[in-house]
Tab-separated table of C-alpha atoms in Angstrom:
chain	number	residue	atom	x	y	z
J	1	MET	CA	0.000	0.000	0.000
J	2	ARG	CA	1.293	3.483	-0.824
J	3	VAL	CA	0.925	5.751	2.212
J	4	LEU	CA	1.566	9.499	2.288
J	5	VAL	CA	2.591	10.897	5.680
J	6	THR	CA	2.202	14.642	6.241
J	7	GLY	CA	4.377	16.181	8.929
J	8	ALA	CA	6.773	13.296	8.375
J	9	GLY	CA	9.851	15.255	9.452
J	10	GLY	CA	8.592	15.913	12.976
J	11	TYR	CA	9.177	14.067	16.234
J	12	LEU	CA	6.145	11.822	15.766
J	13	GLY	CA	6.416	11.724	11.978
J	14	ARG	CA	9.832	10.061	11.953
J	15	ALA	CA	8.524	7.212	14.094
J	16	VAL	CA	5.355	6.745	12.054
J	17	VAL	CA	7.334	6.627	8.803
J	18	ARG	CA	9.711	4.080	10.298
J	19	GLN	CA	6.911	1.787	11.454
J	20	LEU	CA	5.003	2.005	8.175
J	21	VAL	CA	8.131	1.158	6.181
J	22	ALA	CA	8.837	-1.738	8.552
J	23	GLY	CA	5.298	-2.949	7.884
J	24	GLY	CA	5.976	-3.218	4.165
J	25	HIS	CA	4.214	-0.054	2.990
J	26	ARG	CA	5.568	2.210	0.256
J	27	VAL	CA	5.827	5.499	2.100
J	28	SER	CA	5.999	9.019	0.734
J	29	ALA	CA	6.394	12.108	2.876
J	30	LEU	CA	5.102	15.652	2.631
J	31	VAL	CA	7.441	17.915	4.589
J	32	HIS	CA	7.506	21.658	5.048
J	33	ARG	CA	10.999	22.323	6.391
J	34	THR	CA	12.461	19.274	8.135
J	35	PRO	CA	13.755	16.535	5.803
J	36	VAL	CA	13.186	12.819	6.312
J	37	ALA	CA	16.467	10.915	6.533
J	38	GLN	CA	15.218	7.619	5.135
J	39	PRO	CA	16.404	6.616	1.659
J	40	ASP	CA	13.375	4.496	0.742
J	41	VAL	CA	10.878	7.335	1.300
J	42	GLU	CA	9.757	9.571	-1.581
J	43	LEU	CA	9.832	13.231	-0.560
J	44	PHE	CA	7.430	16.026	-1.446
J	45	HIS	CA	8.027	19.551	-0.176
J	46	GLY	CA	5.251	21.979	0.639
J	47	ASP	CA	2.745	23.376	3.100
J	48	VAL	CA	-0.412	21.409	3.938
J	49	LEU	CA	-2.350	24.661	3.553
J	50	ASP	CA	-1.241	24.952	-0.091
J	51	PRO	CA	-3.466	22.873	-2.421
J	52	GLU	CA	-0.949	23.107	-5.265
J	53	ALA	CA	1.723	21.507	-3.069
J	54	VAL	CA	-0.581	18.853	-1.640
J	55	LEU	CA	-2.209	17.543	-4.824
J	56	PRO	CA	0.941	16.036	-6.411
J	57	ALA	CA	1.765	14.320	-3.112
J	58	VAL	CA	-1.620	12.608	-2.739
J	59	ARG	CA	-1.889	11.359	-6.324
J	60	GLY	CA	-1.706	7.583	-6.306
J	61	ALA	CA	-1.851	7.326	-2.505
J	62	ASP	CA	-3.922	4.496	-1.058
J	63	ALA	CA	-3.901	6.241	2.315
J	64	VAL	CA	-2.846	9.464	4.009
J	65	VAL	CA	-1.600	9.638	7.586
J	66	HIS	CA	-2.101	13.300	8.494
J	67	LEU	CA	0.274	14.311	11.280
J	68	ALA	CA	0.976	17.902	10.245
J	69	GLY	CA	-0.225	20.279	12.936
J	70	GLN	CA	0.978	22.002	16.054
J	71	ALA	CA	-0.187	22.721	19.567
J	72	GLY	CA	1.300	26.218	19.855
J	73	SER	CA	0.149	29.107	22.002
J	74	ALA	CA	-3.243	29.340	23.678
J	75	ALA	CA	-3.173	33.047	22.821
J	76	ARG	CA	-3.596	32.285	19.088
J	77	PRO	CA	-6.886	30.379	18.740
J	78	ALA	CA	-7.480	31.368	15.095
J	79	TRP	CA	-4.061	29.954	14.190
J	80	HIS	CA	-5.006	26.578	15.697
J	81	TYR	CA	-8.109	26.309	13.534
J	82	ARG	CA	-6.368	27.538	10.401
J	83	LEU	CA	-3.543	24.988	10.732
J	84	ASN	CA	-5.229	21.990	12.341
J	85	VAL	CA	-8.634	22.171	10.654
J	86	GLY	CA	-7.605	24.005	7.498
J	87	GLY	CA	-4.652	21.689	6.935
J	88	ALA	CA	-6.794	18.584	7.325
J	89	ALA	CA	-9.416	20.051	4.982
J	90	THR	CA	-6.837	20.916	2.319
J	91	VAL	CA	-5.305	17.435	2.359
J	92	LEU	CA	-8.735	15.791	2.429
J	93	ASP	CA	-9.956	17.837	-0.546
J	94	ALA	CA	-6.867	16.947	-2.560
J	95	LEU	CA	-7.080	13.269	-1.640
J	96	THR	CA	-10.749	12.914	-2.551
J	97	ALA	CA	-10.261	14.803	-5.822
J	98	ALA	CA	-7.324	12.615	-6.841
J	99	ALA	CA	-9.147	9.452	-5.775
J	100	ALA	CA	-12.313	10.380	-7.668
J	101	ALA	CA	-10.299	10.885	-10.844
J	102	ALA	CA	-8.800	7.412	-10.393
J	103	ASP	CA	-12.070	5.814	-9.205
J	104	GLU	CA	-10.499	4.770	-5.895
J	105	THR	CA	-11.526	4.911	-2.218
J	106	PRO	CA	-8.517	5.886	-0.106
J	107	ALA	CA	-8.092	5.993	3.671
J	108	PHE	CA	-7.451	9.129	5.724
J	109	LEU	CA	-5.946	8.716	9.197
J	110	LEU	CA	-5.786	11.755	11.477
J	111	ALA	CA	-3.469	12.336	14.416
J	112	SER	CA	-5.870	13.731	17.008
J	113	THR	CA	-5.258	14.159	20.738
J	114	GLY	CA	-6.403	12.713	24.040
J	115	ASP	CA	-6.899	16.328	25.117
J	116	VAL	CA	-10.298	16.284	23.385
J	117	TYR	CA	-11.666	14.626	26.540
J	118	GLY	CA	-10.697	17.509	28.807
J	119	ARG	CA	-10.541	16.513	32.452
J	120	ALA	CA	-12.726	13.462	32.336
J	121	GLY	CA	-14.036	12.021	35.577
J	122	ARG	CA	-13.963	8.306	34.762
J	123	HIS	CA	-10.793	6.392	33.984
J	124	PRO	CA	-9.729	4.764	31.795
J	125	ILE	CA	-11.762	6.695	29.265
J	126	ARG	CA	-13.335	5.096	26.195
J	127	GLU	CA	-13.708	6.596	22.753
J	128	ASP	CA	-17.469	7.008	23.184
J	129	ALA	CA	-17.041	9.300	26.204
J	130	ARG	CA	-18.197	12.873	25.791
J	131	ALA	CA	-15.498	15.163	24.392
J	132	ARG	CA	-14.929	18.327	26.447
J	133	PRO	CA	-11.900	20.117	24.980
J	134	ARG	CA	-10.475	22.823	27.214
J	135	ASP	CA	-8.389	24.733	24.682
J	136	ALA	CA	-8.388	25.788	21.041
J	137	PHE	CA	-5.895	23.113	19.971
J	138	ALA	CA	-7.999	20.235	21.295
J	139	ASP	CA	-11.196	21.789	19.943
J	140	ALA	CA	-9.603	22.212	16.510
J	141	LYS	CA	-8.539	18.559	16.518
J	142	LEU	CA	-12.082	17.553	17.439
J	143	ALA	CA	-13.408	19.687	14.577
J	144	ALA	CA	-11.032	17.877	12.205
J	145	GLU	CA	-12.406	14.565	13.500
J	146	HIS	CA	-15.933	15.746	12.721
J	147	LEU	CA	-14.810	16.732	9.225
J	148	LEU	CA	-13.532	13.185	8.665
J	149	GLY	CA	-16.784	11.745	9.940
J	150	TRP	CA	-18.809	13.753	7.442
J	151	ALA	CA	-16.399	12.889	4.624
J	152	ALA	CA	-16.528	9.173	5.401
J	153	GLY	CA	-20.305	9.381	5.349
J	154	THR	CA	-20.170	10.184	1.639
J	155	GLY	CA	-18.621	6.767	0.999
J	156	ARG	CA	-15.667	8.353	-0.802
J	157	ILE	CA	-13.067	7.599	1.896
J	158	ALA	CA	-12.333	5.337	4.840
J	159	ALA	CA	-11.321	7.299	7.941
J	160	ALA	CA	-9.811	6.914	11.390
J	161	SER	CA	-8.925	9.439	14.085
J	162	LEU	CA	-6.256	8.379	16.569
J	163	ARG	CA	-6.470	10.229	19.870
J	164	VAL	CA	-2.840	10.177	20.921
J	165	PHE	CA	-2.066	10.798	24.580
J	166	ASN	CA	1.437	11.855	25.752
J	167	ALA	CA	4.014	10.927	23.106
J	168	ALA	CA	7.434	10.071	24.502
J	169	GLY	CA	10.592	8.075	23.826
J	170	ALA	CA	13.337	8.387	21.234
J	171	VAL	CA	13.872	7.164	17.677
J	172	ASP	CA	17.398	6.796	16.303
J	173	GLY	CA	18.734	8.775	19.242
J	174	ALA	CA	16.377	11.740	18.779
J	175	GLY	CA	14.014	12.382	21.681
J	176	ASP	CA	11.181	14.771	22.461
J	177	PRO	CA	12.544	18.307	21.886
J	178	ASP	CA	9.893	20.084	23.985
J	179	ASP	CA	10.918	20.786	27.586
J	180	ALA	CA	7.324	21.811	28.330
J	181	HIS	CA	6.476	18.094	28.254
J	182	THR	CA	6.832	16.093	31.448
J	183	ILE	CA	9.700	13.720	30.644
J	184	PRO	CA	12.078	16.128	28.858
J	185	GLY	CA	11.049	18.885	31.275
J	186	MET	CA	11.892	16.834	34.366
J	187	LEU	CA	15.256	15.882	32.873
J	188	ALA	CA	15.969	19.507	31.969
J	189	ALA	CA	15.224	20.537	35.559
J	190	ALA	CA	17.384	17.731	36.961
J	191	ARG	CA	20.302	18.852	34.782
J	192	GLY	CA	19.852	22.512	35.664
J	193	ARG	CA	18.964	23.645	32.144
J	194	VAL	CA	15.767	25.101	33.594
J	195	ALA	CA	15.141	26.263	37.152
J	196	HIS	CA	12.219	23.934	37.779
J	197	PHE	CA	9.385	21.987	36.198
J	198	VAL	CA	5.768	22.972	36.889
J	199	VAL	CA	3.251	20.226	37.708
J	200	SER	CA	-0.522	20.672	37.810
J	201	GLY	CA	-1.900	19.164	41.018
J	202	ASP	CA	0.114	17.358	43.666
J	203	GLY	CA	2.123	15.103	41.358
J	204	SER	CA	0.250	11.897	42.153
J	205	ALA	CA	-2.103	11.811	39.149
J	206	VAL	CA	-1.226	9.040	36.705
J	207	ARG	CA	-1.238	9.978	33.037
J	208	ASP	CA	-0.547	8.002	29.893
J	209	PHE	CA	2.861	8.101	28.234
J	210	VAL	CA	3.203	6.210	24.963
J	211	HIS	CA	6.334	5.611	22.915
J	212	VAL	CA	6.357	7.191	19.479
J	213	LEU	CA	7.169	3.781	17.965
J	214	ASP	CA	4.008	2.406	19.563
J	215	ILE	CA	2.116	5.353	18.093
J	216	GLY	CA	3.584	4.504	14.705
J	217	SER	CA	2.428	0.912	15.003
J	218	ALA	CA	-1.001	2.184	16.106
J	219	PHE	CA	-1.390	3.997	12.787
J	220	ALA	CA	-0.309	0.884	10.895
J	221	THR	CA	-2.834	-1.180	12.865
J	222	ALA	CA	-5.679	1.310	12.373
J	223	LEU	CA	-4.936	1.420	8.656
J	224	ARG	CA	-5.644	-2.296	8.421
J	225	GLY	CA	-9.022	-1.730	10.056
J	226	CYS	CA	-10.197	1.109	7.778
J	227	ARG	CA	-13.357	0.484	5.756
J	228	ALA	CA	-14.906	2.668	3.061
J	229	GLY	CA	-17.739	4.816	4.377
J	230	GLU	CA	-16.712	4.374	8.028
J	231	HIS	CA	-14.950	6.659	10.513
J	232	HIS	CA	-13.445	5.021	13.581
J	233	VAL	CA	-11.887	6.694	16.623
J	234	PHE	CA	-9.082	5.015	18.566
J	235	ASN	CA	-7.335	5.920	21.806
J	236	VAL	CA	-3.546	5.511	21.799
J	237	GLY	CA	-2.027	5.411	25.274
J	238	GLY	CA	0.488	3.588	27.422
J	239	PRO	CA	0.772	2.090	30.905
J	240	GLY	CA	1.118	5.498	32.565
J	241	ALA	CA	3.042	7.089	35.409
J	242	SER	CA	2.621	9.992	37.799
J	243	ALA	CA	4.681	13.173	37.603
J	244	ASP	CA	6.311	12.206	40.897
J	245	ARG	CA	7.341	8.852	39.400
J	246	ILE	CA	8.817	10.602	36.353
J	247	ALA	CA	10.744	12.923	38.697
J	248	GLN	CA	12.123	9.881	40.526
J	249	LEU	CA	13.165	8.235	37.258
J	250	ALA	CA	14.793	11.478	36.084
J	251	ALA	CA	16.805	11.600	39.310
J	252	GLU	CA	17.949	8.014	38.771
J	253	GLN	CA	19.191	8.869	35.282
J	254	THR	CA	20.945	12.130	36.151
J	255	GLY	CA	21.991	11.716	39.764
J	256	ALA	CA	20.096	14.877	40.748
J	257	ALA	CA	16.487	15.399	41.755
J	258	PRO	CA	14.606	17.878	39.565
J	259	ALA	CA	13.132	20.928	41.248
J	260	VAL	CA	9.356	20.650	40.943
J	261	VAL	CA	6.819	23.429	41.493
J	262	TYR	CA	3.254	22.290	42.099
J	263	ARG	CA	0.753	24.644	40.537
J	264	ALA	CA	-0.925	26.796	43.163
J	265	GLY	CA	-4.660	26.463	43.700
J	266	GLU	CA	-4.911	22.807	42.666
J	267	ILE	CA	-5.210	20.499	45.660
J	268	GLY	CA	-4.994	16.766	45.086
J	269	PRO	CA	-4.333	15.022	41.817
J	270	ALA	CA	-5.364	16.858	38.657
J	271	PRO	CA	-7.780	14.551	36.779
J	272	HIS	CA	-5.886	13.895	33.555
J	273	PRO	CA	-7.692	11.300	31.429
J	274	ARG	CA	-6.269	7.791	31.091
J	275	ALA	CA	-6.797	5.970	27.813
J	276	ASN	CA	-8.838	2.819	27.412
J	277	THR	CA	-7.112	1.233	24.410
J	278	ALA	CA	-9.249	-1.921	24.183
J	279	LYS	CA	-10.683	-0.935	20.790
J	280	LEU	CA	-7.248	-0.691	19.184
J	281	ARG	CA	-5.982	-3.768	21.020
J	282	ARG	CA	-8.805	-5.794	19.502
J	283	LEU	CA	-7.126	-5.150	16.145
J	284	GLY	CA	-3.876	-6.583	17.488
J	285	TRP	CA	-2.056	-3.461	18.698
J	286	ARG	CA	0.054	-3.428	21.868
J	287	ALA	CA	2.117	-0.719	23.563
J	288	GLU	CA	5.380	-2.659	23.478
J	289	HIS	CA	7.905	0.134	24.101
J	290	SER	CA	6.078	2.377	26.583
J	291	ASP	CA	7.469	1.350	29.971
J	292	PRO	CA	8.020	4.688	31.798
J	293	ALA	CA	11.539	3.747	32.913
J	294	LEU	CA	12.502	3.049	29.296
J	295	LEU	CA	10.950	6.315	28.117
J	296	VAL	CA	12.942	8.355	30.640
J	297	ARG	CA	16.147	6.422	29.955
J	298	GLU	CA	15.835	6.971	26.197
J	299	GLN	CA	15.094	10.674	26.634
J	300	ALA	CA	18.063	11.057	28.977
J	301	ALA	CA	20.371	9.531	26.365
J	302	ALA	CA	18.845	11.396	23.407
J	303	ARG	CA	20.678	14.087	21.531
């Protein structure tokens, strides 16, 4: 199967490309700035908001894995919708146009986020739970999911939205570059690169961390389950750990305890949602690389 991956040069994109290639797919990549260092991947350069750049990339694709997007600043809500909804719409329009010309029914897989659930009360949370996004990024991702649902209803595509929880781990020595995230942030604090790491709540709440390679295999698994005219939603999460446990693991790796500041005004554990992944596991997926100790160890050794 020929699969186009948008956002293939990013932290998650590199892992998804690797897992799809390992699964025997012919992978092409649409990248904006960051190249993909994999010789057996066909490269297209362009912005997902530019139809003229997207159309050549989607021609002949049996499936698109749409990863391009960004969380960004909460102070720029319009930007979130333009990039995360507009980008998905541009790629979807190009894919359906190319497929109609070839009389084909391709698959469209979206990288969504576990943040669409907000602070859910029941754990682990299933895909049929009510979505309550708390910020523009999560709401934009949910809007992109709805777009896929309507598009699948026309019978012209098969669709899946993967609600990814906290991506972590390293691929080929490259880890998570964002120190705002728990694992790299705790390590940065332990090494003195930042003064401290801020935790919401008292540090005891357990949240999902899932290796990017497991996320890559989740997309490959969901692709096998895609059916024309259907839109399926899948949670992608790992075994989980508390912020205090991540701090302990960071100390073990660095020899120094990270300074942690607990966010004022939040007493007790902040109710971050945990993922029920039974739906994806029924298709044969497993989180094989997501042990928290491994995730911290890989991040500590990453360049």
